[in-house]
mmCIF file of C-alpha atoms in Angstrom:
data_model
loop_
_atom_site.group_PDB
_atom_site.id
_atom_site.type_symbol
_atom_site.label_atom_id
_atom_site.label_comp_id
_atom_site.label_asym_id
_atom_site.label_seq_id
_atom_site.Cartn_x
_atom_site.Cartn_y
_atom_site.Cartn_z
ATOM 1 C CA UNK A 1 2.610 23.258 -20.503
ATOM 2 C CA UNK A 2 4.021 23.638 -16.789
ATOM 3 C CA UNK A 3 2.522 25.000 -13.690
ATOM 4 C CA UNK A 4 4.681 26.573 -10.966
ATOM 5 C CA UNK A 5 4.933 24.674 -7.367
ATOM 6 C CA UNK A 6 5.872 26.546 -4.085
ATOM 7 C CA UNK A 7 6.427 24.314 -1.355
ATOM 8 C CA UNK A 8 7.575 25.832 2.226
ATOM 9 C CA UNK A 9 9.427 24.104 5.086
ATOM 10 C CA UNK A 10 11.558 24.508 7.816
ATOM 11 C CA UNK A 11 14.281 22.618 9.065
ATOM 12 C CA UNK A 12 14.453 21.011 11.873
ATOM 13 C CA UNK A 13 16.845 21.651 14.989
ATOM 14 C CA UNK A 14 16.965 17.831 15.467
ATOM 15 C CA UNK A 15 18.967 18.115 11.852
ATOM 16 C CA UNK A 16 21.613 20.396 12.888
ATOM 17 C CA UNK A 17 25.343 19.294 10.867
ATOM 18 C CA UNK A 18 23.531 17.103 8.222
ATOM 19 C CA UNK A 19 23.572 17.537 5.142
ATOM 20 C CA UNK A 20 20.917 19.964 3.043
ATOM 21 C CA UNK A 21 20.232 17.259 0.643
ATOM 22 C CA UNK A 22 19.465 14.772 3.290
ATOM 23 C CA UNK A 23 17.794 17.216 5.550
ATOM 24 C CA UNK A 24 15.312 18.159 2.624
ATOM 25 C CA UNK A 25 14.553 14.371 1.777
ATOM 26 C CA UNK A 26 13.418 14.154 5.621
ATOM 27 C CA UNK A 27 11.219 17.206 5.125
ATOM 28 C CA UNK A 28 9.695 16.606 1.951
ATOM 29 C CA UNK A 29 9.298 12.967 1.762
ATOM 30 C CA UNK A 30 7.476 12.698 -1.486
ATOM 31 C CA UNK A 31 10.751 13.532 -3.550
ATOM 32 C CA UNK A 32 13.972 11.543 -3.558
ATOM 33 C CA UNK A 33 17.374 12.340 -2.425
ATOM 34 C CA UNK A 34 17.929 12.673 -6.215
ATOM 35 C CA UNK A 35 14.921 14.722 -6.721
ATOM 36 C CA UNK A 36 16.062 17.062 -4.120
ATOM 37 C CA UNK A 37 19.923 17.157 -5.174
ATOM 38 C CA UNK A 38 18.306 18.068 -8.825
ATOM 39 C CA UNK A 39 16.215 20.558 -7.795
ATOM 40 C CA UNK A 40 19.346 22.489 -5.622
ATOM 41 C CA UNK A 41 21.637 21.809 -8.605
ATOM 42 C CA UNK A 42 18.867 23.380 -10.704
ATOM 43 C CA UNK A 43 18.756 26.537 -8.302
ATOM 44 C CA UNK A 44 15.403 25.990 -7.663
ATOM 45 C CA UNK A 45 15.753 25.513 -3.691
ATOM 46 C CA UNK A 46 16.595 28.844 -0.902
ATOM 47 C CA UNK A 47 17.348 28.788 2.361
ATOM 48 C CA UNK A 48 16.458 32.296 4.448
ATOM 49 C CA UNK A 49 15.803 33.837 0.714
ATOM 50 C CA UNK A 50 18.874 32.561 -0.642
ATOM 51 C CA UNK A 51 19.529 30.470 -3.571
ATOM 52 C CA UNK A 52 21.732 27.767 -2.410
ATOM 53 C CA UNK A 53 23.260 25.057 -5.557
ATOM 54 C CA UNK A 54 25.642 22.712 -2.834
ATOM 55 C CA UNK A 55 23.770 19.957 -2.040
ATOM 56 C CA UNK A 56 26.629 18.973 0.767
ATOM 57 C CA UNK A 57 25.837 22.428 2.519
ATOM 58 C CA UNK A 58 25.551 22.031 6.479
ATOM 59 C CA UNK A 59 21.973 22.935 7.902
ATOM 60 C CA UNK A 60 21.759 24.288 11.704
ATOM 61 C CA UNK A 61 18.064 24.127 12.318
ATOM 62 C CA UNK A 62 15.708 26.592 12.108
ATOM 63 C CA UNK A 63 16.234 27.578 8.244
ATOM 64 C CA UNK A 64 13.440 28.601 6.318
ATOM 65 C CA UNK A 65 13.266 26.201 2.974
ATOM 66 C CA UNK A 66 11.158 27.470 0.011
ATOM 67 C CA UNK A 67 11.273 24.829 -2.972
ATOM 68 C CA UNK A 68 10.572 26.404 -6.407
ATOM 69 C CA UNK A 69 9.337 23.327 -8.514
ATOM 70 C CA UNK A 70 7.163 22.735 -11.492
ATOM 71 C CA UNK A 71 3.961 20.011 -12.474
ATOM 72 C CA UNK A 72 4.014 18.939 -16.112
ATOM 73 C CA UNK A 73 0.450 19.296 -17.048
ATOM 74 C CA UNK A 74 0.206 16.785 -19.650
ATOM 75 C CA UNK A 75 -1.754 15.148 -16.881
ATOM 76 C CA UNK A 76 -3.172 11.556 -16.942
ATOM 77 C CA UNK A 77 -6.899 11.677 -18.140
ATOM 78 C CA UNK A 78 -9.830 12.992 -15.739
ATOM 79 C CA UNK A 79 -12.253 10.028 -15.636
ATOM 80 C CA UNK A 80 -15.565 10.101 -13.928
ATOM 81 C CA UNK A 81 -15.385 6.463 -12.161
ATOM 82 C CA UNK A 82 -17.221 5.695 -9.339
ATOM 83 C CA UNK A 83 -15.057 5.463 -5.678
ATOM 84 C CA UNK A 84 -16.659 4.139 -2.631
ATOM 85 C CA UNK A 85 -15.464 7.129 -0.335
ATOM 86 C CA UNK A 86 -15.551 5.497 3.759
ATOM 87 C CA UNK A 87 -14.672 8.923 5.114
ATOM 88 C CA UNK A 88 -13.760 12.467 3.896
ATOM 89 C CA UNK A 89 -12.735 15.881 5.450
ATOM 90 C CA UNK A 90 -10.735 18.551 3.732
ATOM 91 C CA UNK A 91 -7.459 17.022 3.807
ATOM 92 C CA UNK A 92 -7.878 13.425 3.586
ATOM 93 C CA UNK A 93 -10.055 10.314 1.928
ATOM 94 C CA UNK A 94 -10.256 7.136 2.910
ATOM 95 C CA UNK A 95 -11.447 4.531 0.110
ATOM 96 C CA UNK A 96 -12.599 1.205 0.149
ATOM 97 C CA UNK A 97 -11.310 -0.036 -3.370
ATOM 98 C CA UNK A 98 -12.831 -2.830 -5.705
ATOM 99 C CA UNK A 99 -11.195 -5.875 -6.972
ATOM 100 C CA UNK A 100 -9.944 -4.997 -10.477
ATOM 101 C CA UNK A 101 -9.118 -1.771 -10.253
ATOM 102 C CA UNK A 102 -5.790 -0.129 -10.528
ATOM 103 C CA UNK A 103 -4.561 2.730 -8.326
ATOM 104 C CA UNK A 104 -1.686 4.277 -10.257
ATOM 105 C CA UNK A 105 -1.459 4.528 -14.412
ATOM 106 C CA UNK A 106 1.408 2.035 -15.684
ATOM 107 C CA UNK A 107 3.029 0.286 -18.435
ATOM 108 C CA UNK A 108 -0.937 -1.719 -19.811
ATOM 109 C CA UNK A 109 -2.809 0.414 -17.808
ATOM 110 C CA UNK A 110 -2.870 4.191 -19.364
ATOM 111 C CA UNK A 111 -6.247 5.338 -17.498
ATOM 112 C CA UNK A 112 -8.930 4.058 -15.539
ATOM 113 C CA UNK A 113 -6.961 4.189 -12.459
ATOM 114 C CA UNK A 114 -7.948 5.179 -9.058
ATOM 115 C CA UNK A 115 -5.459 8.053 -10.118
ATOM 116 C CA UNK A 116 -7.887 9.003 -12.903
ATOM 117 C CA UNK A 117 -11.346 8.946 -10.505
ATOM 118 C CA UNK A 118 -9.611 10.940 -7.912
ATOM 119 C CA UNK A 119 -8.599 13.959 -10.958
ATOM 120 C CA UNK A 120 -12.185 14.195 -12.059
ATOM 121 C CA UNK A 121 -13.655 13.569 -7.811
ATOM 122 C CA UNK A 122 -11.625 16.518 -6.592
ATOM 123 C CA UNK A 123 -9.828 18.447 -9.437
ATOM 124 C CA UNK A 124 -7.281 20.240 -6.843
ATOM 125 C CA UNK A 125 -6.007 17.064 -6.044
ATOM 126 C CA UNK A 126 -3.542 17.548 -9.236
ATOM 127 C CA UNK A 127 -1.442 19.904 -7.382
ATOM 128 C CA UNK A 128 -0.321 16.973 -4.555
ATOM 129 C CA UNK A 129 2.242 14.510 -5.446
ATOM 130 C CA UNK A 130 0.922 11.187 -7.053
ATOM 131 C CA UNK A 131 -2.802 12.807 -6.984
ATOM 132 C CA UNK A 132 -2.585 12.378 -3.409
ATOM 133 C CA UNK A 133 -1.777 8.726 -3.263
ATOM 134 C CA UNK A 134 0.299 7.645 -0.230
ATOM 135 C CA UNK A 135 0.534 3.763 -0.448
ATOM 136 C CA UNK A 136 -1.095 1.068 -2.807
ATOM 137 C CA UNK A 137 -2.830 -1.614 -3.391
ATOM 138 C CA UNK A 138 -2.856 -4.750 -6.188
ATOM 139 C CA UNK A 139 -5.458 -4.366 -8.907
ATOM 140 C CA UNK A 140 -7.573 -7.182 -7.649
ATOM 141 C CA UNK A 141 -6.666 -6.594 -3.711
ATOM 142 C CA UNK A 142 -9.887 -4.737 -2.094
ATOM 143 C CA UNK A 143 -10.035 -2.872 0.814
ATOM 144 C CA UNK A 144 -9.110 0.616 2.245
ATOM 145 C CA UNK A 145 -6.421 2.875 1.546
ATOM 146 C CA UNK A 146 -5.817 6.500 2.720
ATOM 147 C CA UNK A 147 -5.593 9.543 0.005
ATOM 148 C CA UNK A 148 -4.192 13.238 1.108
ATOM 149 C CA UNK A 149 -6.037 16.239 -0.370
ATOM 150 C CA UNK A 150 -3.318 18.346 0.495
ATOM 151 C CA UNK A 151 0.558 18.530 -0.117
ATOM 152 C CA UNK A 152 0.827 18.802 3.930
ATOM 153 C CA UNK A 153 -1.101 15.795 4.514
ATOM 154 C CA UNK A 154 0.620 13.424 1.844
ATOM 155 C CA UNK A 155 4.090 15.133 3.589
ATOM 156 C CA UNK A 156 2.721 13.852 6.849
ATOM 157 C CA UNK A 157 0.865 10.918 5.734
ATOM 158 C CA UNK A 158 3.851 9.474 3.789
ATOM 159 C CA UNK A 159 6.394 10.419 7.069
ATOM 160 C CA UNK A 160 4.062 8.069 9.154
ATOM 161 C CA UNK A 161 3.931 5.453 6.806
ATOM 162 C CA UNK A 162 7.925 5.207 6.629
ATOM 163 C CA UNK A 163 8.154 5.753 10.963
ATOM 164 C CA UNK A 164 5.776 2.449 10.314
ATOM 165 C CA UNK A 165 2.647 5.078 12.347
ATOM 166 C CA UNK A 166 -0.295 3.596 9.687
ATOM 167 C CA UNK A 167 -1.507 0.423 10.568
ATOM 168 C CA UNK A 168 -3.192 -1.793 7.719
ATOM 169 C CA UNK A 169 -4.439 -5.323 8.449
ATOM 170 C CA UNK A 170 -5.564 -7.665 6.186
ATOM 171 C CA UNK A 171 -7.744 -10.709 6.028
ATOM 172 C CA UNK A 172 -6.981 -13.277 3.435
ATOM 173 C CA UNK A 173 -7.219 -16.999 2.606
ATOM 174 C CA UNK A 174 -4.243 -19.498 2.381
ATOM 175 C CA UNK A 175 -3.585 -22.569 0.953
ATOM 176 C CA UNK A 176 -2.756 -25.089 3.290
ATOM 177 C CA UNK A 177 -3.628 -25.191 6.903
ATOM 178 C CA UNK A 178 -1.169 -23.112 8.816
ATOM 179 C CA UNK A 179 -0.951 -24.267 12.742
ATOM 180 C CA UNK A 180 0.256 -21.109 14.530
ATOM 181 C CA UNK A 181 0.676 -17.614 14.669
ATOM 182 C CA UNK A 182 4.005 -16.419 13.258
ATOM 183 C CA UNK A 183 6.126 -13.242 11.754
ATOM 184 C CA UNK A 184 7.627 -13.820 8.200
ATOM 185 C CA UNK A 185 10.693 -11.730 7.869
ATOM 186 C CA UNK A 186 12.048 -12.033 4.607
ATOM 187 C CA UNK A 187 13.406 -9.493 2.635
ATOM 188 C CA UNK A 188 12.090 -8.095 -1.114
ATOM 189 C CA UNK A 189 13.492 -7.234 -4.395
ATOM 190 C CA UNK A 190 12.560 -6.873 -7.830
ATOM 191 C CA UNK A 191 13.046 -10.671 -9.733
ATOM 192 C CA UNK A 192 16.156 -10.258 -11.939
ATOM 193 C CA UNK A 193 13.814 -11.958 -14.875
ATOM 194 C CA UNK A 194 10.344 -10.860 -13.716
ATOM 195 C CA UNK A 195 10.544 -7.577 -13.594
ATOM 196 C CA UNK A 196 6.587 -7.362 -12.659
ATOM 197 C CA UNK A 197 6.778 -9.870 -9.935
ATOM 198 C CA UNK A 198 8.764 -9.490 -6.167
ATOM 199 C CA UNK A 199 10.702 -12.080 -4.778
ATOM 200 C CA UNK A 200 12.413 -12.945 -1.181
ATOM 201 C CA UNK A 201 16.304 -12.075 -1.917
ATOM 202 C CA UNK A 202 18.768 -11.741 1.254
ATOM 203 C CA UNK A 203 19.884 -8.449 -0.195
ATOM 204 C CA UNK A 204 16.412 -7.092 -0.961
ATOM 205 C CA UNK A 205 14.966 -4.545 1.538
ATOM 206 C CA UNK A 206 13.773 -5.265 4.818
ATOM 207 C CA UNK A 207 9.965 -6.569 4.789
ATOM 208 C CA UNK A 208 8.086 -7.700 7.829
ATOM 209 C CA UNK A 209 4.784 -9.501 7.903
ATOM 210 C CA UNK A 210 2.279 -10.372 11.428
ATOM 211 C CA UNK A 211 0.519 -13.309 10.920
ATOM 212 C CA UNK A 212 -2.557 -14.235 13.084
ATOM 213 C CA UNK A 213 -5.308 -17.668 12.381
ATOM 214 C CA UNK A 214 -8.785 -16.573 12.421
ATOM 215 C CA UNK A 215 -10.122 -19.894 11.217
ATOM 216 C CA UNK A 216 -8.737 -23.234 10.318
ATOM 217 C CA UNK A 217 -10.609 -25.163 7.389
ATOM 218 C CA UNK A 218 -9.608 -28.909 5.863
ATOM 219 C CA UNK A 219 -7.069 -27.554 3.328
ATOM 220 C CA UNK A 220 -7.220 -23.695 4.114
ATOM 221 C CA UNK A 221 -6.450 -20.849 6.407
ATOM 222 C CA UNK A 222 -8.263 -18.261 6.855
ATOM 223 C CA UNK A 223 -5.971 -15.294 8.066
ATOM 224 C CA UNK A 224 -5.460 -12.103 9.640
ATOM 225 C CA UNK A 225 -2.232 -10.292 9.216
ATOM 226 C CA UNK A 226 -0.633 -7.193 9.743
ATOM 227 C CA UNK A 227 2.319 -5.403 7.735
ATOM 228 C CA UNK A 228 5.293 -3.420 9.235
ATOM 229 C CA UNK A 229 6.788 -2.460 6.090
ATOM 230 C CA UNK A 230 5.027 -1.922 2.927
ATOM 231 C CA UNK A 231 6.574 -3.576 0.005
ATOM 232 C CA UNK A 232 5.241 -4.265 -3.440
ATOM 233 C CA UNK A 233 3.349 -7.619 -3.292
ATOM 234 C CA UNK A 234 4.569 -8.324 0.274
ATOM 235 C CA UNK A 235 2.049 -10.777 1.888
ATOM 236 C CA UNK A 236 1.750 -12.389 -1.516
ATOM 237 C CA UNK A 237 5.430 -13.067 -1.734
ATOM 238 C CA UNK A 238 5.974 -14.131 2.183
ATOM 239 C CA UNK A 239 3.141 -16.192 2.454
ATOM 240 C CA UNK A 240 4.165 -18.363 -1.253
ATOM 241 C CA UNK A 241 7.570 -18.361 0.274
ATOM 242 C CA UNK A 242 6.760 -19.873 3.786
ATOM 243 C CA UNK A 243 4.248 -22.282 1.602
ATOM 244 C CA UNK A 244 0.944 -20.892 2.416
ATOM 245 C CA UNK A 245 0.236 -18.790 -1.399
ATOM 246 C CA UNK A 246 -3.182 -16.965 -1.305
ATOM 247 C CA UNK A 247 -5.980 -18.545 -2.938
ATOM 248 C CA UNK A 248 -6.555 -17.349 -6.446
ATOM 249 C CA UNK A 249 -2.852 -15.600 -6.697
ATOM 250 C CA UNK A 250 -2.063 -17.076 -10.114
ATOM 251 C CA UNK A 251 1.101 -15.156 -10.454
ATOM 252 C CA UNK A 252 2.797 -16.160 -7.090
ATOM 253 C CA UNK A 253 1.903 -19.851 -6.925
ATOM 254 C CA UNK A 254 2.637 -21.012 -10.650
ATOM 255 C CA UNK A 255 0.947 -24.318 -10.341
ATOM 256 C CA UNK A 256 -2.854 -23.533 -9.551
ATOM 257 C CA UNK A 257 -4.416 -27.013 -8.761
ATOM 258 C CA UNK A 258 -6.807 -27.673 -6.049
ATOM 259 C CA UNK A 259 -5.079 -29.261 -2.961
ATOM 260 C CA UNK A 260 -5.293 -33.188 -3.021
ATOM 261 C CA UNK A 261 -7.599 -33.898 -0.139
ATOM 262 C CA UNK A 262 -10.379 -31.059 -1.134
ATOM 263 C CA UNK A 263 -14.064 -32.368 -1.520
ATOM 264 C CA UNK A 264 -15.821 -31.875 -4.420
ATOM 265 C CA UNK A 265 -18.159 -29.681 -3.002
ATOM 266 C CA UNK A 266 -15.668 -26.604 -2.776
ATOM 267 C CA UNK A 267 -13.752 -27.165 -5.690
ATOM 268 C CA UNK A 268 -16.262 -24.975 -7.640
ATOM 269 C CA UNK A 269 -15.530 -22.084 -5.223
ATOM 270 C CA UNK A 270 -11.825 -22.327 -5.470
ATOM 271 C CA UNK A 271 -11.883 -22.756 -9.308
ATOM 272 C CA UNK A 272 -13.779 -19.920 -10.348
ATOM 273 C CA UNK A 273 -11.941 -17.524 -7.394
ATOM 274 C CA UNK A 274 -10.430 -15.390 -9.794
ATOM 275 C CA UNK A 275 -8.179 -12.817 -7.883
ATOM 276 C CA UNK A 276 -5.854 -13.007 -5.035
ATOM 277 C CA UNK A 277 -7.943 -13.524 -1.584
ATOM 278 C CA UNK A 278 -6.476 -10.626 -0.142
ATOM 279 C CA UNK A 279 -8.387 -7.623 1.864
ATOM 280 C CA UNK A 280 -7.125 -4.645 3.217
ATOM 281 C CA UNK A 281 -9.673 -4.543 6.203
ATOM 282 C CA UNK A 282 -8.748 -1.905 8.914
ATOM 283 C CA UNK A 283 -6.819 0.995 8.202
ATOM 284 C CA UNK A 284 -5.354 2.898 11.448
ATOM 285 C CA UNK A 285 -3.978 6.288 11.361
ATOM 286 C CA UNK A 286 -3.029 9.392 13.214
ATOM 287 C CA UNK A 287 -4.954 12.633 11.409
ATOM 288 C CA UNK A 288 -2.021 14.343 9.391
ATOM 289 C CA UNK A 289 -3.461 17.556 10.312
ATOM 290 C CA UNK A 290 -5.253 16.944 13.742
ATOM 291 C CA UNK A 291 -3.147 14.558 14.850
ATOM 292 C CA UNK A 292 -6.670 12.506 16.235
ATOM 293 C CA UNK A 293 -6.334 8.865 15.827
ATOM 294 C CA UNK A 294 -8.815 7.412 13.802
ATOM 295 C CA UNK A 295 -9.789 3.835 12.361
ATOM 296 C CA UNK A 296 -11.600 2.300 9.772
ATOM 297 C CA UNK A 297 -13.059 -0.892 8.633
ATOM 298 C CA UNK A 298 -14.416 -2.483 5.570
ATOM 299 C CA UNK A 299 -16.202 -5.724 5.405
ATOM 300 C CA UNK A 300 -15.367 -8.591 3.796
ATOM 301 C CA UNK A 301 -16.755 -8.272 -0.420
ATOM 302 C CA UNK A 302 -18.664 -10.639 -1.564
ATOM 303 C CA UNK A 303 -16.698 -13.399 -3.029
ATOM 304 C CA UNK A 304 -14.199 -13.393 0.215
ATOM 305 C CA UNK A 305 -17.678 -14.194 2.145
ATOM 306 C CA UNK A 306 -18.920 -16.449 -0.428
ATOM 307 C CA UNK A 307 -15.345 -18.527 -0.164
ATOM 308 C CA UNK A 308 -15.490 -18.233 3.621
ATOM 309 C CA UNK A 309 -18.859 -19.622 3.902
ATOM 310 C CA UNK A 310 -18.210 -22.603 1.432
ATOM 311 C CA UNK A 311 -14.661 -23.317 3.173
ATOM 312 C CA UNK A 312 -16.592 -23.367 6.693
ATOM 313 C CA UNK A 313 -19.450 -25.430 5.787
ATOM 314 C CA UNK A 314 -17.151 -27.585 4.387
ATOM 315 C CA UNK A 315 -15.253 -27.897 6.813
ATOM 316 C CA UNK A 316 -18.251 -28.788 9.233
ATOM 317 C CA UNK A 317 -19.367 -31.661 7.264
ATOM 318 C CA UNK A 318 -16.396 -33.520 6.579
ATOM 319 C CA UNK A 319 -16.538 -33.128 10.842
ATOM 320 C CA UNK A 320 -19.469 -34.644 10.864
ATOM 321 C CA UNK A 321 -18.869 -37.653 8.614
ATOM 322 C CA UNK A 322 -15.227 -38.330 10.474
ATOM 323 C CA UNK A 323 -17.771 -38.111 14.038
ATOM 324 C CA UNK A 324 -20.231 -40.588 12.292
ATOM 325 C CA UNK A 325 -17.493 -43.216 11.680
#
């Protein structure tokens, strides 16, 4: 069973002499450029009223786009799981996500998705690309992440995201103890072999991680960092590159020991640390409808704290017994 889709546009006079293909991607950035050609090949696409089927066609500005698509409804399950909702209004939600939960249904993970929760939380949502979702996060990364309600807000939400207009910081914990600020700049691709995993190749595409010490500990960092792009696993691949891997990320730093020099009294903490120490703590944004800027910010959970507090005191102690000597 299929449901009918009518999306509306216009294009823009900034566009004038490109092509209607490319002008449409621009427009509706939730499909592809091989979406789009599909759907004018498919005479599902008019310009002014018109049914247009040449891709190549030349747009001026100004034209009036009406996209005639379709939603398969053999829909993922609706599954009444609990979401910690930060902020709502009627086109957006902002959610702080738990560790262990996945946002989008994949190959091992069918349902009990964030996709699921939001189906059965707001039932319209089924009518907006990806249930809404406009970016995110690992299973066991917490933190925020911003959902649109409405096609026009994931259009907008998912243009700011690629004109790099969202800001998301993180706060995580390193191995190692990192001595300044810094910018990784390393690009990303899929690993040839490990097709699940992300990897630094030169001919990957462009990723950009801000770097910023919060707090220095015997044989951690504690860190603040902010993305410019937004690729799949990013800070977990640039920070196991540069030599700093997250603590608990057992799938980017294949050799999990405890770093030689670690006291006993913390070794507890890091062993039973199950997840990446990763965050997503402030999430900045321009209203895709209002155009207001608003912010965000979610505390640290519990085991970040927990780690934090046992890495500090640590820290202080072995201080104190160099100071005694």
């Amino acid at each position: 069973m299929v449901k009918q889709l009518e999306l509306t546009s216009k294009v823009m006079e900034s566009q004038f002499g490109h092509r209607l293909d490319r002008a449409l991607t621009k427009l509706f950035p939730s499909y592809s450029r091989s979406i789009i050609k599909k759907l004018i090949l498919d005479e599902r696409i008019k310009i002014n009223g018109k049914i247009i089927v040449k891709p190549q066609k030349k747009v001026v500005g100004g034209e009036e786009i009406i996209i005639n698509t379709v939603i398969q409804n053999n829909s993922p399950k609706i599954q009444n799981i609990p979401l910690n909702i930060v902020y709502e209004d009627s086109d957006i939600l902002v959610i702080n996500k738990q560790s262990n939960f996945v946002v989008h249904p994949g190959a091992g993970n069918p349902d009990g998705t964030m996709l699921n929760a939001l189906l059965y939380y707001y039932p319209a949502i089924i009518n907006v690309p990806r249930a809404g979702i406009v970016h995110r996060l690992d299973k066991n990364t917490t933190g925020l992440m911003v959902v649109a309600k409405t096609i026009i807000a994931h259009i907008n939400l998912v243009k700011a995201l690629k004109n790099f207009e969202i800001t998301r910081e993180y706060e995580a914990i390193a191995i190692g103890r990192i001595i300044v600020d810094g910018i990784i700049s390393h690009p990303i691709s899929r690993h040839s072999i490990k097709r699940t995993q992300m990897t630094v190749n030169p001919i990957g595409r462009s990723a950009i991680t801000y770097y910023r010490i919060l707090e220095q500990f015997g044989m951690h960092t504690r860190l603040r960092l902010r993305l410019k792009t937004g690729r799949t696993h990013q800070i977990r691949v640039h920070l196991a590159h540069i030599g700093y891997p997250l603590v608990g990320d057992c799938i980017y730093f294949c050799n999990p020991r405890i770093p030689r020099g670690v006291s006993k009294n913390i070794m507890p903490y890091l062993v039973n640390f199950k997840r990446q120490a990763l965050h997503s703590i402030i999430l900045r944004l321009n209203h895709p409808i209002t155009g207001i800027k608003m912010e965000w910010f979610a505390p640290l959970p519990h085991d970040m704290l927990e780690l934090t507090r046992a890495l500090r005191a640590d820290t202080v102690s072995s201080q104190d017994k160099i100071m005694e000597k």
